[in-house]
mmCIF file of C-alpha atoms in Angstrom:
data_model
loop_
_atom_site.group_PDB
_atom_site.id
_atom_site.type_symbol
_atom_site.label_atom_id
_atom_site.label_comp_id
_atom_site.label_asym_id
_atom_site.label_seq_id
_atom_site.Cartn_x
_atom_site.Cartn_y
_atom_site.Cartn_z
ATOM 1 C CA MET W 1 30.184 198.460 96.403
ATOM 2 C CA ILE W 2 29.193 196.948 93.061
ATOM 3 C CA SER W 3 26.447 198.824 91.245
ATOM 4 C CA LYS W 4 23.677 197.206 89.247
ATOM 5 C CA TYR W 5 24.467 195.194 86.130
ATOM 6 C CA ALA W 6 22.365 193.012 83.847
ATOM 7 C CA ILE W 7 22.679 190.908 80.708
ATOM 8 C CA ALA W 8 20.339 189.136 78.293
ATOM 9 C CA ILE W 9 21.091 186.672 75.500
ATOM 10 C CA HIS W 10 19.309 184.874 72.687
ATOM 11 C CA GLY W 11 20.161 181.750 70.736
ATOM 12 C CA GLY W 12 17.652 182.163 67.934
ATOM 13 C CA ALA W 13 13.896 182.292 67.404
ATOM 14 C CA GLY W 14 11.845 179.801 65.445
ATOM 15 C CA VAL W 15 9.628 176.758 65.162
ATOM 16 C CA ILE W 16 10.773 174.827 68.206
ATOM 17 C CA SER W 17 8.659 171.750 68.932
ATOM 18 C CA ARG W 18 7.625 171.074 72.508
ATOM 19 C CA SER W 19 7.996 167.366 71.686
ATOM 20 C CA THR W 20 11.760 167.736 71.125
ATOM 21 C CA ASP W 21 13.864 165.206 73.018
ATOM 22 C CA PRO W 22 14.157 166.555 76.590
ATOM 23 C CA GLU W 23 17.873 165.745 76.693
ATOM 24 C CA ARG W 24 18.471 167.843 73.601
ATOM 25 C CA ILE W 25 16.470 170.732 75.004
ATOM 26 C CA GLU W 26 18.446 170.486 78.233
ATOM 27 C CA SER W 27 21.668 170.719 76.227
ATOM 28 C CA TYR W 28 20.533 174.004 74.731
ATOM 29 C CA LYS W 29 19.550 175.345 78.136
ATOM 30 C CA ILE W 30 22.978 174.418 79.466
ATOM 31 C CA GLY W 31 24.580 176.226 76.515
ATOM 32 C CA LEU W 32 22.523 179.340 77.189
ATOM 33 C CA THR W 33 23.383 179.216 80.889
ATOM 34 C CA GLU W 34 27.086 178.926 80.112
ATOM 35 C CA ALA W 35 26.869 181.953 77.827
ATOM 36 C CA LEU W 36 25.105 183.960 80.528
ATOM 37 C CA GLN W 37 27.710 182.963 83.084
ATOM 38 C CA ALA W 38 30.516 184.050 80.740
ATOM 39 C CA GLY W 39 28.940 187.492 80.481
ATOM 40 C CA VAL W 40 28.164 187.760 84.183
ATOM 41 C CA LEU W 41 31.769 186.936 85.056
ATOM 42 C CA VAL W 42 32.889 190.015 83.134
ATOM 43 C CA LEU W 43 30.238 192.294 84.619
ATOM 44 C CA LYS W 44 30.690 191.061 88.176
ATOM 45 C CA SER W 45 34.409 191.825 88.009
ATOM 46 C CA GLY W 46 33.736 195.377 86.858
ATOM 47 C CA GLY W 47 34.260 194.746 83.153
ATOM 48 C CA THR W 48 32.516 196.606 80.373
ATOM 49 C CA ALA W 49 29.136 195.830 78.905
ATOM 50 C CA LEU W 50 30.804 195.405 75.513
ATOM 51 C CA ASP W 51 33.236 192.773 76.776
ATOM 52 C CA ALA W 52 30.417 190.982 78.586
ATOM 53 C CA THR W 53 28.368 190.681 75.388
ATOM 54 C CA ILE W 54 31.421 189.539 73.442
ATOM 55 C CA GLU W 55 32.188 186.768 75.928
ATOM 56 C CA ALA W 56 28.555 185.611 75.968
ATOM 57 C CA VAL W 57 28.449 185.488 72.180
ATOM 58 C CA ARG W 58 31.859 183.837 71.917
ATOM 59 C CA SER W 59 30.603 181.106 74.225
ATOM 60 C CA MET W 60 27.786 180.396 71.767
ATOM 61 C CA GLU W 61 30.124 180.640 68.767
ATOM 62 C CA ASP W 62 32.202 177.873 70.361
ATOM 63 C CA ASN W 63 29.148 175.694 71.062
ATOM 64 C CA PRO W 64 28.208 173.469 68.072
ATOM 65 C CA LEU W 65 24.528 173.575 69.060
ATOM 66 C CA PHE W 66 24.192 177.157 67.861
ATOM 67 C CA ASN W 67 24.165 178.645 64.367
ATOM 68 C CA ALA W 68 27.216 180.853 64.924
ATOM 69 C CA GLY W 69 30.866 179.844 64.686
ATOM 70 C CA VAL W 70 31.229 176.082 64.903
ATOM 71 C CA GLY W 71 27.796 174.657 64.118
ATOM 72 C CA ALA W 72 26.976 177.351 61.558
ATOM 73 C CA VAL W 73 24.688 176.405 58.673
ATOM 74 C CA TYR W 74 25.928 175.599 55.159
ATOM 75 C CA ASN W 75 25.513 177.857 52.139
ATOM 76 C CA ALA W 76 24.554 176.649 48.647
ATOM 77 C CA ASP W 77 28.177 175.662 47.971
ATOM 78 C CA GLY W 78 28.394 173.498 51.076
ATOM 79 C CA LYS W 79 30.552 176.060 52.885
ATOM 80 C CA HIS W 80 30.103 178.428 55.802
ATOM 81 C CA GLU W 81 29.860 182.236 55.627
ATOM 82 C CA LEU W 82 29.657 183.939 58.999
ATOM 83 C CA ASP W 83 28.473 187.397 60.048
ATOM 84 C CA ALA W 84 28.885 189.349 63.283
ATOM 85 C CA SER W 85 28.625 192.861 64.681
ATOM 86 C CA LEU W 86 28.831 194.799 67.921
ATOM 87 C CA MET W 87 28.182 198.309 69.202
ATOM 88 C CA ASP W 88 29.269 200.242 72.273
ATOM 89 C CA GLY W 89 26.464 202.441 73.580
ATOM 90 C CA ASN W 90 28.905 204.649 75.459
ATOM 91 C CA ASN W 91 30.554 206.119 72.349
ATOM 92 C CA LEU W 92 28.482 204.654 69.484
ATOM 93 C CA LYS W 93 31.539 202.913 68.093
ATOM 94 C CA CYS W 94 30.787 199.718 66.216
ATOM 95 C CA GLY W 95 32.348 197.006 64.090
ATOM 96 C CA ALA W 96 30.967 194.333 61.781
ATOM 97 C CA VAL W 97 32.002 191.544 59.426
ATOM 98 C CA THR W 98 30.168 189.492 56.835
ATOM 99 C CA GLY W 99 31.032 186.499 54.674
ATOM 100 C CA VAL W 100 33.799 185.374 57.043
ATOM 101 C CA LYS W 101 35.092 181.897 56.181
ATOM 102 C CA THR W 102 38.245 181.181 58.203
ATOM 103 C CA THR W 103 38.137 183.287 61.366
ATOM 104 C CA LYS W 104 37.243 181.088 64.335
ATOM 105 C CA ASN W 105 35.335 183.746 66.275
ATOM 106 C CA PRO W 106 33.716 186.390 64.066
ATOM 107 C CA ILE W 107 32.632 188.453 67.079
ATOM 108 C CA LEU W 108 36.291 188.975 68.023
ATOM 109 C CA LEU W 109 36.958 190.111 64.481
ATOM 110 C CA ALA W 110 34.089 192.613 64.665
ATOM 111 C CA LYS W 111 35.753 194.051 67.761
ATOM 112 C CA LYS W 112 39.097 194.329 65.920
ATOM 113 C CA VAL W 113 37.398 196.124 63.041
ATOM 114 C CA MET W 114 35.987 198.624 65.539
ATOM 115 C CA GLU W 115 39.276 199.126 67.365
ATOM 116 C CA GLU W 116 41.943 198.739 64.699
ATOM 117 C CA SER W 117 40.464 200.045 61.454
ATOM 118 C CA GLU W 118 38.937 203.200 60.038
ATOM 119 C CA HIS W 119 35.912 201.223 58.899
ATOM 120 C CA ILE W 120 32.764 199.667 60.351
ATOM 121 C CA LEU W 121 32.058 196.711 58.035
ATOM 122 C CA LEU W 122 34.547 194.364 56.352
ATOM 123 C CA CYS W 123 33.559 191.568 53.990
ATOM 124 C CA GLY W 124 34.675 188.107 52.868
ATOM 125 C CA ASP W 125 38.344 187.412 52.168
ATOM 126 C CA GLY W 126 39.262 190.942 53.162
ATOM 127 C CA ALA W 127 37.746 190.452 56.602
ATOM 128 C CA ASP W 128 39.595 187.175 57.101
ATOM 129 C CA LYS W 129 42.854 188.757 55.908
ATOM 130 C CA PHE W 130 42.372 191.596 58.386
ATOM 131 C CA ALA W 131 41.779 189.014 61.119
ATOM 132 C CA SER W 132 44.964 187.172 60.251
ATOM 133 C CA LEU W 133 46.999 190.370 60.197
ATOM 134 C CA HIS W 134 45.757 191.140 63.705
ATOM 135 C CA GLY W 135 46.539 187.719 65.126
ATOM 136 C CA LEU W 136 43.039 186.276 65.410
ATOM 137 C CA GLU W 137 42.871 182.488 65.235
ATOM 138 C CA GLN W 138 42.295 181.119 61.743
ATOM 139 C CA VAL W 139 40.772 177.730 60.920
ATOM 140 C CA GLU W 140 39.877 175.733 57.845
ATOM 141 C CA ASN W 141 36.278 176.261 56.778
ATOM 142 C CA TYR W 142 35.441 172.662 57.684
ATOM 143 C CA TYR W 143 36.106 173.521 61.336
ATOM 144 C CA PHE W 144 32.546 174.907 61.404
ATOM 145 C CA ASP W 145 31.038 171.613 60.135
ATOM 146 C CA THR W 146 28.517 169.613 62.148
ATOM 147 C CA GLU W 147 26.536 166.542 61.098
ATOM 148 C CA TYR W 148 23.239 168.118 62.152
ATOM 149 C CA ARG W 149 23.724 171.177 59.944
ATOM 150 C CA TYR W 150 25.110 169.078 57.084
ATOM 151 C CA ASN W 151 22.001 166.889 57.000
ATOM 152 C CA ALA W 152 19.799 169.975 57.060
ATOM 153 C CA TRP W 153 21.736 171.341 54.083
ATOM 154 C CA LEU W 154 21.380 168.093 52.110
ATOM 155 C CA LYS W 155 17.619 168.211 52.666
ATOM 156 C CA ALA W 156 17.392 171.848 51.639
ATOM 157 C CA LYS W 157 19.544 171.264 48.578
ATOM 158 C CA SER W 158 17.520 168.234 47.448
ATOM 159 C CA GLU W 159 14.313 170.271 47.727
ATOM 160 C CA GLY W 160 15.822 173.364 46.135
ATOM 161 C CA LYS W 161 14.966 175.474 49.167
ATOM 162 C CA ILE W 162 16.600 178.120 51.278
ATOM 163 C CA ILE W 163 15.766 177.304 54.888
ATOM 164 C CA LEU W 164 15.501 179.978 57.523
ATOM 165 C CA ASP W 165 16.373 178.559 60.909
ATOM 166 C CA HIS W 166 13.256 180.000 62.461
ATOM 167 C CA THR W 167 11.036 178.092 59.997
ATOM 168 C CA ALA W 168 13.186 175.031 59.395
ATOM 169 C CA ASP W 169 11.407 171.682 59.295
ATOM 170 C CA SER W 170 13.280 170.252 62.274
ATOM 171 C CA ASN W 171 12.719 169.571 65.936
ATOM 172 C CA VAL W 172 15.122 172.231 67.113
ATOM 173 C CA SER W 173 15.949 175.192 64.919
ATOM 174 C CA LEU W 174 18.223 177.969 66.037
ATOM 175 C CA GLY W 175 19.326 181.138 64.340
ATOM 176 C CA THR W 176 21.349 184.187 65.165
ATOM 177 C CA VAL W 177 22.883 184.470 68.641
ATOM 178 C CA GLY W 178 23.263 187.710 70.534
ATOM 179 C CA ALA W 179 23.738 189.490 73.830
ATOM 180 C CA VAL W 180 22.928 192.880 75.343
ATOM 181 C CA ALA W 181 24.265 194.203 78.641
ATOM 182 C CA LEU W 182 24.399 197.047 81.156
ATOM 183 C CA ASP W 183 27.613 197.389 83.165
ATOM 184 C CA ILE W 184 28.217 198.892 86.620
ATOM 185 C CA LYS W 185 29.203 202.215 85.079
ATOM 186 C CA GLY W 186 25.863 202.499 83.333
ATOM 187 C CA ASN W 187 27.116 201.704 79.844
ATOM 188 C CA LEU W 188 25.145 199.638 77.340
ATOM 189 C CA ALA W 189 26.411 197.366 74.564
ATOM 190 C CA THR W 190 25.310 194.649 72.168
ATOM 191 C CA SER W 191 26.924 191.833 70.155
ATOM 192 C CA THR W 192 25.352 189.589 67.497
ATOM 193 C CA SER W 193 26.666 186.644 65.445
ATOM 194 C CA THR W 194 25.208 184.209 62.905
ATOM 195 C CA GLY W 195 25.819 181.630 60.213
ATOM 196 C CA GLY W 196 22.816 182.917 58.270
ATOM 197 C CA MET W 197 20.352 180.601 56.550
ATOM 198 C CA THR W 198 20.787 177.075 55.236
ATOM 199 C CA ASN W 199 21.534 176.848 51.491
ATOM 200 C CA LYS W 200 21.807 180.637 51.125
ATOM 201 C CA LYS W 201 23.033 181.733 47.698
ATOM 202 C CA PHE W 202 25.101 184.516 46.149
ATOM 203 C CA MET W 203 26.768 185.445 49.438
ATOM 204 C CA ARG W 204 23.480 186.612 50.957
ATOM 205 C CA ILE W 205 23.841 189.101 53.819
ATOM 206 C CA GLY W 206 21.170 189.487 56.485
ATOM 207 C CA ASP W 207 20.539 191.956 59.275
ATOM 208 C CA THR W 208 23.194 190.754 61.722
ATOM 209 C CA PRO W 209 26.172 192.760 60.363
ATOM 210 C CA ILE W 210 24.029 195.796 59.522
ATOM 211 C CA ILE W 211 24.221 198.365 62.321
ATOM 212 C CA GLY W 212 20.719 199.639 63.045
ATOM 213 C CA ALA W 213 18.996 196.608 61.539
ATOM 214 C CA GLY W 214 19.965 193.663 63.728
ATOM 215 C CA THR W 215 22.251 195.428 66.200
ATOM 216 C CA TYR W 216 22.155 198.798 67.953
ATOM 217 C CA ALA W 217 23.207 200.339 71.283
ATOM 218 C CA ASN W 218 23.012 203.839 72.719
ATOM 219 C CA ASN W 219 23.490 204.776 76.379
ATOM 220 C CA GLU W 220 20.672 207.290 76.080
ATOM 221 C CA THR W 221 18.109 204.545 75.517
ATOM 222 C CA CYS W 222 18.829 200.862 74.985
ATOM 223 C CA ALA W 223 20.851 198.051 73.435
ATOM 224 C CA VAL W 224 19.195 195.615 71.006
ATOM 225 C CA SER W 225 20.031 192.331 69.245
ATOM 226 C CA CYS W 226 17.608 190.758 66.746
ATOM 227 C CA THR W 227 17.020 187.228 65.484
ATOM 228 C CA GLY W 228 14.688 185.936 62.787
ATOM 229 C CA ILE W 229 13.966 186.918 59.187
ATOM 230 C CA GLY W 230 16.837 189.276 58.516
ATOM 231 C CA GLU W 231 15.249 190.960 55.533
ATOM 232 C CA LEU W 232 12.348 192.145 57.697
ATOM 233 C CA PHE W 233 14.652 193.588 60.329
ATOM 234 C CA MET W 234 16.620 195.304 57.577
ATOM 235 C CA THR W 235 13.634 196.987 55.941
ATOM 236 C CA GLY W 236 12.307 198.047 59.330
ATOM 237 C CA CYS W 237 15.665 199.159 60.762
ATOM 238 C CA THR W 238 14.307 197.299 63.766
ATOM 239 C CA ALA W 239 17.141 197.630 66.265
ATOM 240 C CA TYR W 240 17.464 201.386 65.684
ATOM 241 C CA ASP W 241 13.694 201.796 65.540
ATOM 242 C CA ILE W 242 13.331 200.747 69.177
ATOM 243 C CA HIS W 243 15.831 203.458 70.117
ATOM 244 C CA ALA W 244 13.935 205.925 67.909
ATOM 245 C CA LYS W 245 10.591 205.167 69.544
ATOM 246 C CA MET W 246 12.156 205.800 72.940
ATOM 247 C CA THR W 247 13.855 208.990 71.762
ATOM 248 C CA TYR W 248 11.163 210.628 69.650
ATOM 249 C CA LEU W 249 7.950 209.201 71.127
ATOM 250 C CA GLY W 250 9.181 209.230 74.708
ATOM 251 C CA LEU W 251 8.286 205.580 75.231
ATOM 252 C CA GLY W 252 9.859 203.344 77.831
ATOM 253 C CA LEU W 253 11.628 200.198 76.665
ATOM 254 C CA GLU W 254 8.721 197.868 77.356
ATOM 255 C CA ASP W 255 6.239 199.977 75.380
ATOM 256 C CA ALA W 256 8.729 200.518 72.550
ATOM 257 C CA ALA W 257 9.372 196.774 72.375
ATOM 258 C CA ASP W 258 5.651 195.931 72.344
ATOM 259 C CA TYR W 259 5.073 198.522 69.619
ATOM 260 C CA THR W 260 7.923 197.162 67.512
ATOM 261 C CA ILE W 261 7.138 193.449 67.811
ATOM 262 C CA GLY W 262 3.549 194.311 66.913
ATOM 263 C CA GLU W 263 4.707 195.871 63.656
ATOM 264 C CA LEU W 264 6.566 192.739 62.556
ATOM 265 C CA PRO W 265 4.709 190.013 60.602
ATOM 266 C CA ASP W 266 3.841 186.888 62.584
ATOM 267 C CA GLY W 267 6.740 184.459 62.595
ATOM 268 C CA ALA W 268 9.349 187.144 61.932
ATOM 269 C CA GLY W 269 11.331 186.220 65.052
ATOM 270 C CA GLY W 270 12.200 188.419 67.993
ATOM 271 C CA PHE W 271 14.792 190.480 69.791
ATOM 272 C CA ILE W 272 16.357 191.110 73.165
ATOM 273 C CA ALA W 273 16.855 194.595 74.547
ATOM 274 C CA ILE W 274 18.004 196.292 77.739
ATOM 275 C CA ASP W 275 17.712 199.920 78.838
ATOM 276 C CA ASN W 276 19.966 202.098 80.988
ATOM 277 C CA ASN W 277 17.993 201.135 84.109
ATOM 278 C CA GLY W 278 18.622 197.433 83.566
ATOM 279 C CA THR W 279 15.109 196.659 82.330
ATOM 280 C CA ILE W 280 15.185 193.630 80.017
ATOM 281 C CA VAL W 281 12.649 192.683 77.331
ATOM 282 C CA MET W 282 12.747 189.583 75.125
ATOM 283 C CA PRO W 283 9.652 189.618 72.863
ATOM 284 C CA TYR W 284 9.118 187.269 69.921
ATOM 285 C CA ASN W 285 6.265 186.332 67.582
ATOM 286 C CA SER W 286 7.581 182.959 66.412
ATOM 287 C CA LEU W 287 6.702 179.699 68.184
ATOM 288 C CA GLY W 288 9.683 180.012 70.501
ATOM 289 C CA MET W 289 12.925 181.832 71.201
ATOM 290 C CA PHE W 290 15.977 180.507 73.024
ATOM 291 C CA ARG W 291 16.831 183.237 75.513
ATOM 292 C CA GLY W 292 18.074 184.029 78.986
ATOM 293 C CA LYS W 293 18.837 186.814 81.424
ATOM 294 C CA ALA W 294 20.904 187.465 84.534
ATOM 295 C CA ASP W 295 21.635 190.417 86.791
ATOM 296 C CA SER W 296 23.445 191.605 89.905
ATOM 297 C CA SER W 297 20.636 190.412 92.191
ATOM 298 C CA GLY W 298 21.675 186.836 91.460
ATOM 299 C CA LEU W 299 18.936 186.183 88.930
ATOM 300 C CA ILE W 300 19.853 183.743 86.168
ATOM 301 C CA GLU W 301 17.230 182.073 84.017
ATOM 302 C CA VAL W 302 16.786 180.634 80.548
ATOM 303 C CA ALA W 303 13.626 179.903 78.587
ATOM 304 C CA ILE W 304 12.314 178.702 75.236
ATOM 305 C CA TRP W 305 8.532 178.936 75.197
ATOM 306 C CA GLU W 306 7.656 180.408 78.592
#
């Protein structure tokens, strides 16, 4: 008999107008649903929480609507620099990459770093070289191009601005993507991936590849994936802080999440988290967050503003 499993995902938090073309909004909901289904397929077949989060995130990396993988934003040089990380709550093993330019799926590379290296975080050309040596698919940087992101970059460049997806002046703005899951063996895991911010300079690195800031998982408490203003999640060690509140204050996940989102400045973004009982929280303090959840009861739902 299959035990309980659950998964939650996010596709970014930000200023998402309710007047956005309904067909476009529906496309995002379909993308979120597909990502959930990819994760559920792993969990339903008895797979690990880690693999479920990887498959959910890979689905969004391969969807040009999201700012991760193909569809990632452009940096100040008109190129793409991608970040990703993951963590297994069962053994606290983790892997991360930042500044990736030619690896098709950064989340798969983060897994290779965890499994095949003595390190946690690899950067730039070294990360891509490691990916190539381990047989991960390589692409030209223009593979990640999309017209939507290119036009956003031209606007940002002309105005001399760095645009955070969650505050971008656009009808639909998406940021980091992520997933958290509980598998039938009671293990927790998280995966996170992003293209960063439009027109970012000097190889800026946000919270996504920083374990404890944007990503954290521990079977004793919870798994967390953040999205929003990376610098705020970095200074607050937000993902780890939720675990810490549960560990040292004895709070349940819902109270720890409420406490944490309340400490973040308005508009910072949000996070998804799941505990070892399958409880899911998805708080945010921006105008919207693309998110969804599914579990072994047959539940599957996605939302933006609700």
